[in-house]
PDB file of C-alpha atoms in Angstrom:
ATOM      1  CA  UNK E   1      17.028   1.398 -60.029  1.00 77.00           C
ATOM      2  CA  UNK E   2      18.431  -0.648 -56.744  1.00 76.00           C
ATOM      3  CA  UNK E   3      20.118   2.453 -55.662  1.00 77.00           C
ATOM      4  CA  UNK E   4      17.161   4.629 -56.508  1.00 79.00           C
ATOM      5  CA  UNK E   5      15.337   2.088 -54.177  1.00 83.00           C
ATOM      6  CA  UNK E   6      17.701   2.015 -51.536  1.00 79.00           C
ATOM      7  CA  UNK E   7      17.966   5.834 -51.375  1.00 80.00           C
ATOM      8  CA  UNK E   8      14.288   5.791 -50.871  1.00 81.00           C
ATOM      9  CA  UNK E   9      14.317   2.843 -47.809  1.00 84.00           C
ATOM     10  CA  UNK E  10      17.441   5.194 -46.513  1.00 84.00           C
ATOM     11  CA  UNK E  11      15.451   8.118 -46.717  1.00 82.00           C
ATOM     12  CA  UNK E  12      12.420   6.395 -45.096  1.00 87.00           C
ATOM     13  CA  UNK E  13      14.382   5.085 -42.162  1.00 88.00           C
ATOM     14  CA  UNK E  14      15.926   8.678 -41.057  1.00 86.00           C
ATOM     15  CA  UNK E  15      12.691  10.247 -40.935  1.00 87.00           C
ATOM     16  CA  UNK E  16      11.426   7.413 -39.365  1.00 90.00           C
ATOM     17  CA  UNK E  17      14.544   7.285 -37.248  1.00 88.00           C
ATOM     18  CA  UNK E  18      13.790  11.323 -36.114  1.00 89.00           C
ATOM     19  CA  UNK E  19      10.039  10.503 -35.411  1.00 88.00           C
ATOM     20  CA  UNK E  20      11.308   7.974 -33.145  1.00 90.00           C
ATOM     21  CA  UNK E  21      13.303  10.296 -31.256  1.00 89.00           C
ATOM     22  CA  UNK E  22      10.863  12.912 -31.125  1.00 89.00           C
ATOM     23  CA  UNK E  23       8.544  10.389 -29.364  1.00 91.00           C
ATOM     24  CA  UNK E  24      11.219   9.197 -27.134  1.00 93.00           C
ATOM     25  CA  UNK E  25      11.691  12.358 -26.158  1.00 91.00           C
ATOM     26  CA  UNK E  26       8.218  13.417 -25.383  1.00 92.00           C
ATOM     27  CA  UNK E  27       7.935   9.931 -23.262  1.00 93.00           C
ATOM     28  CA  UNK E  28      10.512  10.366 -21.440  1.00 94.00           C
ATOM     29  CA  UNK E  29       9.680  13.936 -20.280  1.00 94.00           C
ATOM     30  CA  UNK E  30       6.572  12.917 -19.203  1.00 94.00           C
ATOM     31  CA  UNK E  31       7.515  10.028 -17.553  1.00 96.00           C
ATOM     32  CA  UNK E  32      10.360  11.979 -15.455  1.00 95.00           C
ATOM     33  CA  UNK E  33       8.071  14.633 -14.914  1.00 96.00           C
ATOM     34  CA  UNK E  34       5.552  12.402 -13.203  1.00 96.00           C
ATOM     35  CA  UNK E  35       8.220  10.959 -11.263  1.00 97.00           C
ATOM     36  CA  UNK E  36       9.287  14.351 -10.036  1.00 97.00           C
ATOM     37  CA  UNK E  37       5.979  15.491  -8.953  1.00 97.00           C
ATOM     38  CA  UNK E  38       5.260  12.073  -7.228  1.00 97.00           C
ATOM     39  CA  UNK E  39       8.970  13.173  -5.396  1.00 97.00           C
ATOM     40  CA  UNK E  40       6.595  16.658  -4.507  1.00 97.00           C
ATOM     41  CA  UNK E  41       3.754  15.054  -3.625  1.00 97.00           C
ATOM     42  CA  UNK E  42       6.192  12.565  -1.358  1.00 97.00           C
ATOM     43  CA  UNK E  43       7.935  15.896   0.192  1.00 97.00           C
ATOM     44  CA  UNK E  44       4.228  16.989   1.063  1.00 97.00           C
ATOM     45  CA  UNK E  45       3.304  14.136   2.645  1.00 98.00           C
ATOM     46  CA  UNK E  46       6.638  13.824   4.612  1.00 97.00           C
ATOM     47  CA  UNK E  47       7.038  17.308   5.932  1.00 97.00           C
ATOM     48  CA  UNK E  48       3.199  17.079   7.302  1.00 97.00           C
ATOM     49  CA  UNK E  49       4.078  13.900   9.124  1.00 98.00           C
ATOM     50  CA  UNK E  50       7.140  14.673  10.313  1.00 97.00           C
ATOM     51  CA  UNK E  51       5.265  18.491  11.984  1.00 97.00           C
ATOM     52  CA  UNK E  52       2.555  16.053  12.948  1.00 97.00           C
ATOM     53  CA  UNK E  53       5.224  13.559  14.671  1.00 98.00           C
ATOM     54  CA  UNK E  54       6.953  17.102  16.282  1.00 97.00           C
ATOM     55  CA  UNK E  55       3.737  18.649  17.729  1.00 97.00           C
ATOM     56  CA  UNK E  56       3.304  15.117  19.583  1.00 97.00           C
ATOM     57  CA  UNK E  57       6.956  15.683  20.723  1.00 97.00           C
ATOM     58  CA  UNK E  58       6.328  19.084  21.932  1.00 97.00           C
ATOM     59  CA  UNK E  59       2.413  17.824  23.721  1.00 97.00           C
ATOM     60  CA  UNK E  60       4.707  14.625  25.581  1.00 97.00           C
ATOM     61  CA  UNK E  61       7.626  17.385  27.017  1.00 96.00           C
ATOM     62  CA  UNK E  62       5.081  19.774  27.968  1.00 95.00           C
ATOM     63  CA  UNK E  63       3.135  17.389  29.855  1.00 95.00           C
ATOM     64  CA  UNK E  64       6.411  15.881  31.231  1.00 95.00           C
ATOM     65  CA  UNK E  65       7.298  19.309  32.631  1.00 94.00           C
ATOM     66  CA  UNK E  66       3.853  19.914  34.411  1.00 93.00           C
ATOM     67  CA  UNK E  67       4.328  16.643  35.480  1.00 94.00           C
ATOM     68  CA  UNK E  68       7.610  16.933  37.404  1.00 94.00           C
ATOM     69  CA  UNK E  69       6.847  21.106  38.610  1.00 92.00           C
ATOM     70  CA  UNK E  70       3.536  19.390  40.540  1.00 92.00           C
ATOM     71  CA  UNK E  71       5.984  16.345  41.945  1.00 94.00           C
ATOM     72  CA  UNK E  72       8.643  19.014  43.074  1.00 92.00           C
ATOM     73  CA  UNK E  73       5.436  20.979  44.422  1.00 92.00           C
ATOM     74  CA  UNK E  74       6.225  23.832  42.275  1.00 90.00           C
ATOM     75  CA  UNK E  75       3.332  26.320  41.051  1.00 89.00           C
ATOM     76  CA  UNK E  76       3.025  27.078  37.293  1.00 86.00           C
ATOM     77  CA  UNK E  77       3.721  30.706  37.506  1.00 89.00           C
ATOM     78  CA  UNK E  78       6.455  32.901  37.051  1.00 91.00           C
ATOM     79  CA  UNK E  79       9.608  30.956  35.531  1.00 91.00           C
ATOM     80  CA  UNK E  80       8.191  27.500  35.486  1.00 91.00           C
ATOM     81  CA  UNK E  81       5.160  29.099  33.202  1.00 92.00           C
ATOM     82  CA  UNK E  82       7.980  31.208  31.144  1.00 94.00           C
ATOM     83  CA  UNK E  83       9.782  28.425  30.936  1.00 93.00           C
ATOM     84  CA  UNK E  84       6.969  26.228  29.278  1.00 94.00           C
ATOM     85  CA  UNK E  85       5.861  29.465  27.388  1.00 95.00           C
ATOM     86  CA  UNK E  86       9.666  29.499  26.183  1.00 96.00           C
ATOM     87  CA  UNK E  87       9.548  25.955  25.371  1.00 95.00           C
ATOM     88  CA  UNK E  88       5.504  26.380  23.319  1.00 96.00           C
ATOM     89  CA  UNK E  89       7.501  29.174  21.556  1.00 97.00           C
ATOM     90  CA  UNK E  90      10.235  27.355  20.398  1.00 97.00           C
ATOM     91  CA  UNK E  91       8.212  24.310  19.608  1.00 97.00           C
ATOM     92  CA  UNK E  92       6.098  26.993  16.937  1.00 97.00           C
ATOM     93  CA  UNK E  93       9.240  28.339  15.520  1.00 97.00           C
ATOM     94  CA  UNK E  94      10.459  24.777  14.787  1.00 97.00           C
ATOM     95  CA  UNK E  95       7.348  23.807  12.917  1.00 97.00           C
ATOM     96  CA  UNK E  96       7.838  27.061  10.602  1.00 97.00           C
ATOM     97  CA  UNK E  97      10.878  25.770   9.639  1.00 98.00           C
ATOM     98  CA  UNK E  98       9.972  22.607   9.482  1.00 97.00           C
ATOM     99  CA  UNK E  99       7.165  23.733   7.109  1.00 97.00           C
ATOM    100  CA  UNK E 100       9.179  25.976   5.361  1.00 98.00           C
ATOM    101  CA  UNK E 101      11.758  23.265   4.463  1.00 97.00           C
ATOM    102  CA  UNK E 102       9.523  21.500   3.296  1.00 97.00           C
ATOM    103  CA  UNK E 103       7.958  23.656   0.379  1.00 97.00           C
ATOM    104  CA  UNK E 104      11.298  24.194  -0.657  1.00 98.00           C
ATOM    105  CA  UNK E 105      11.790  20.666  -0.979  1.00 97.00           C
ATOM    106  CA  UNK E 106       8.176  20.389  -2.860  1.00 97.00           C
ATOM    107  CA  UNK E 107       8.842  23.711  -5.066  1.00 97.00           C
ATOM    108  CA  UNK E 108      12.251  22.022  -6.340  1.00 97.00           C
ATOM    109  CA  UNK E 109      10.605  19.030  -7.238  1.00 97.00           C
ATOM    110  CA  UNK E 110       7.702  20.903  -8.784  1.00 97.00           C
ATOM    111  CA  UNK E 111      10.455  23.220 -10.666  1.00 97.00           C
ATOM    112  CA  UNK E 112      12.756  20.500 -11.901  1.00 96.00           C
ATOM    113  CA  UNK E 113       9.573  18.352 -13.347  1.00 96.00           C
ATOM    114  CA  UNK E 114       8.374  21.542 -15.464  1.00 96.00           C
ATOM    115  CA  UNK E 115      11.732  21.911 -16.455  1.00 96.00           C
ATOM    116  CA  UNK E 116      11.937  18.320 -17.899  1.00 95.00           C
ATOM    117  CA  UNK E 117       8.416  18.980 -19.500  1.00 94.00           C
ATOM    118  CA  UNK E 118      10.262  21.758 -21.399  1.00 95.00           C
ATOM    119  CA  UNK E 119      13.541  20.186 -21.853  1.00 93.00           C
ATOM    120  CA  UNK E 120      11.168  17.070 -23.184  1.00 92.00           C
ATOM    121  CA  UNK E 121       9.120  19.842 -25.826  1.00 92.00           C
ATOM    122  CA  UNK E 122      12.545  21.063 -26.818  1.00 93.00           C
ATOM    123  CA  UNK E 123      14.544  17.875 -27.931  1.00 90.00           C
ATOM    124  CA  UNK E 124      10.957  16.924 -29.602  1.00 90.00           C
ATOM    125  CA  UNK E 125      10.858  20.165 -31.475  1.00 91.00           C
ATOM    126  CA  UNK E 126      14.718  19.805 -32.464  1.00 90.00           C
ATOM    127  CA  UNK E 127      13.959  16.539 -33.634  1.00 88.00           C
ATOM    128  CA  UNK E 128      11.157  17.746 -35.585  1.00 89.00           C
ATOM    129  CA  UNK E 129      12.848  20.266 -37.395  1.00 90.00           C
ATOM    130  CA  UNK E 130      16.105  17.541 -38.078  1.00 89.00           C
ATOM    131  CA  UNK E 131      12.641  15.676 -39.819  1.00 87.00           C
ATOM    132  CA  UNK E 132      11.634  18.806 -41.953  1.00 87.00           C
ATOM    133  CA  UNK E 133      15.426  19.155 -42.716  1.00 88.00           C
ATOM    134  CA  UNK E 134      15.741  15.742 -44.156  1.00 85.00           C
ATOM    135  CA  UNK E 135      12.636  15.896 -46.091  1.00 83.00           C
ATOM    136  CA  UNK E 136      14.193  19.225 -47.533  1.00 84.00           C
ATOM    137  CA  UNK E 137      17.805  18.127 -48.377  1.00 85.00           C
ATOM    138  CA  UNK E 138      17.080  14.433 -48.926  1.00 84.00           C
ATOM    139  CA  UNK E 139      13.528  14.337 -50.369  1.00 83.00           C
ATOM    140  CA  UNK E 140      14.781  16.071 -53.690  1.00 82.00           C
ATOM    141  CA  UNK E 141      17.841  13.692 -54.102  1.00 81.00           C
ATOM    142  CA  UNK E 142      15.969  10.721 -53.590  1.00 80.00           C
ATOM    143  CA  UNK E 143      13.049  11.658 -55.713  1.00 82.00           C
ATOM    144  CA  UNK E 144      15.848  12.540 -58.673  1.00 81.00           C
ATOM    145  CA  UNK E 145      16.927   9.090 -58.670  1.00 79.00           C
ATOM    146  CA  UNK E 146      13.337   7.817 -59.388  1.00 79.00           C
ATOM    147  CA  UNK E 147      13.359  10.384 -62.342  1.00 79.00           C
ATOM    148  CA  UNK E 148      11.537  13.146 -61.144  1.00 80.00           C
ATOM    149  CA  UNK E 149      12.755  16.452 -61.362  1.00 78.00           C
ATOM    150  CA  UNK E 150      12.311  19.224 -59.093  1.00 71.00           C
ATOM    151  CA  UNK E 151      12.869  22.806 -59.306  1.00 63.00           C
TER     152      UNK E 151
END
């Protein structure tokens, strides 16, 4: 009867033991996931400041080149406007790579947390099924040993 009974606590503690891990598992998919779209939500945030921070740039050496054509006494037309027109053009060019970056930056984040939540569903499900398995292969051996038969 003690082995019966020790079958049965050994039996418990597997399925229990696979439970657990199917849990785990689920946790800590979520909990990565989260962390990876926080990282998206940070990449978001960063790119916008750091275009904000450039356009501020590109306003100060605008104004700095007005500036210093009007010291030198030099009209804005012809190459001093192309050459601020130039520098307004490269300035927008810069942001839509800047911006561009930047959602690839977010998208990866946003792509590796959806692949944790299905990494996460998959070791749950394996686990899961290793919980139906035991309750197949084990449950019959252990209930034999309390004297039922099955089959």
């Amino acid at each position: 009867m003690l082995s019966a009974i020790l079958a049965g606590v050994g039996f418990g503690l597997e399925l229990w033991g696979q439970y657990s891990e199917k849990r785990a598992a689920e946790r800590a998919a979520s909990f990565n996931a989260a962390i990876d779209e926080q990282n998206a939500a940070a990449a978001r945030a960063a790119t916008e400041w750091a275009i904000a921070r450039h356009r501020y740039d590109v306003r100060r050496l605008l104004g700095t080149q007005r500036a210093r054509y009007a010291v030198a006494g030099v009209r804005l037309e012809g190459t001093p406007l192309l050459v601020m027109q130039e520098t307004a053009a490269q300035a927008e060019l810069d942001e839509i790579a800047m911006r561009y970056q930047g959602r690839i930056k977010e998208a990866g984040f946003r792509n590796q947390a959806a692949m944790t939540r299905f990494e996460g569903k998959a070791r749950s499900q394996a686990a899961k099924i290793g919980m139906f398995k035991t309750l197949l292969t084990q449950g019959p051996k252990v209930a034999s040993k309390f004297g039922f038969k099955i089959g």
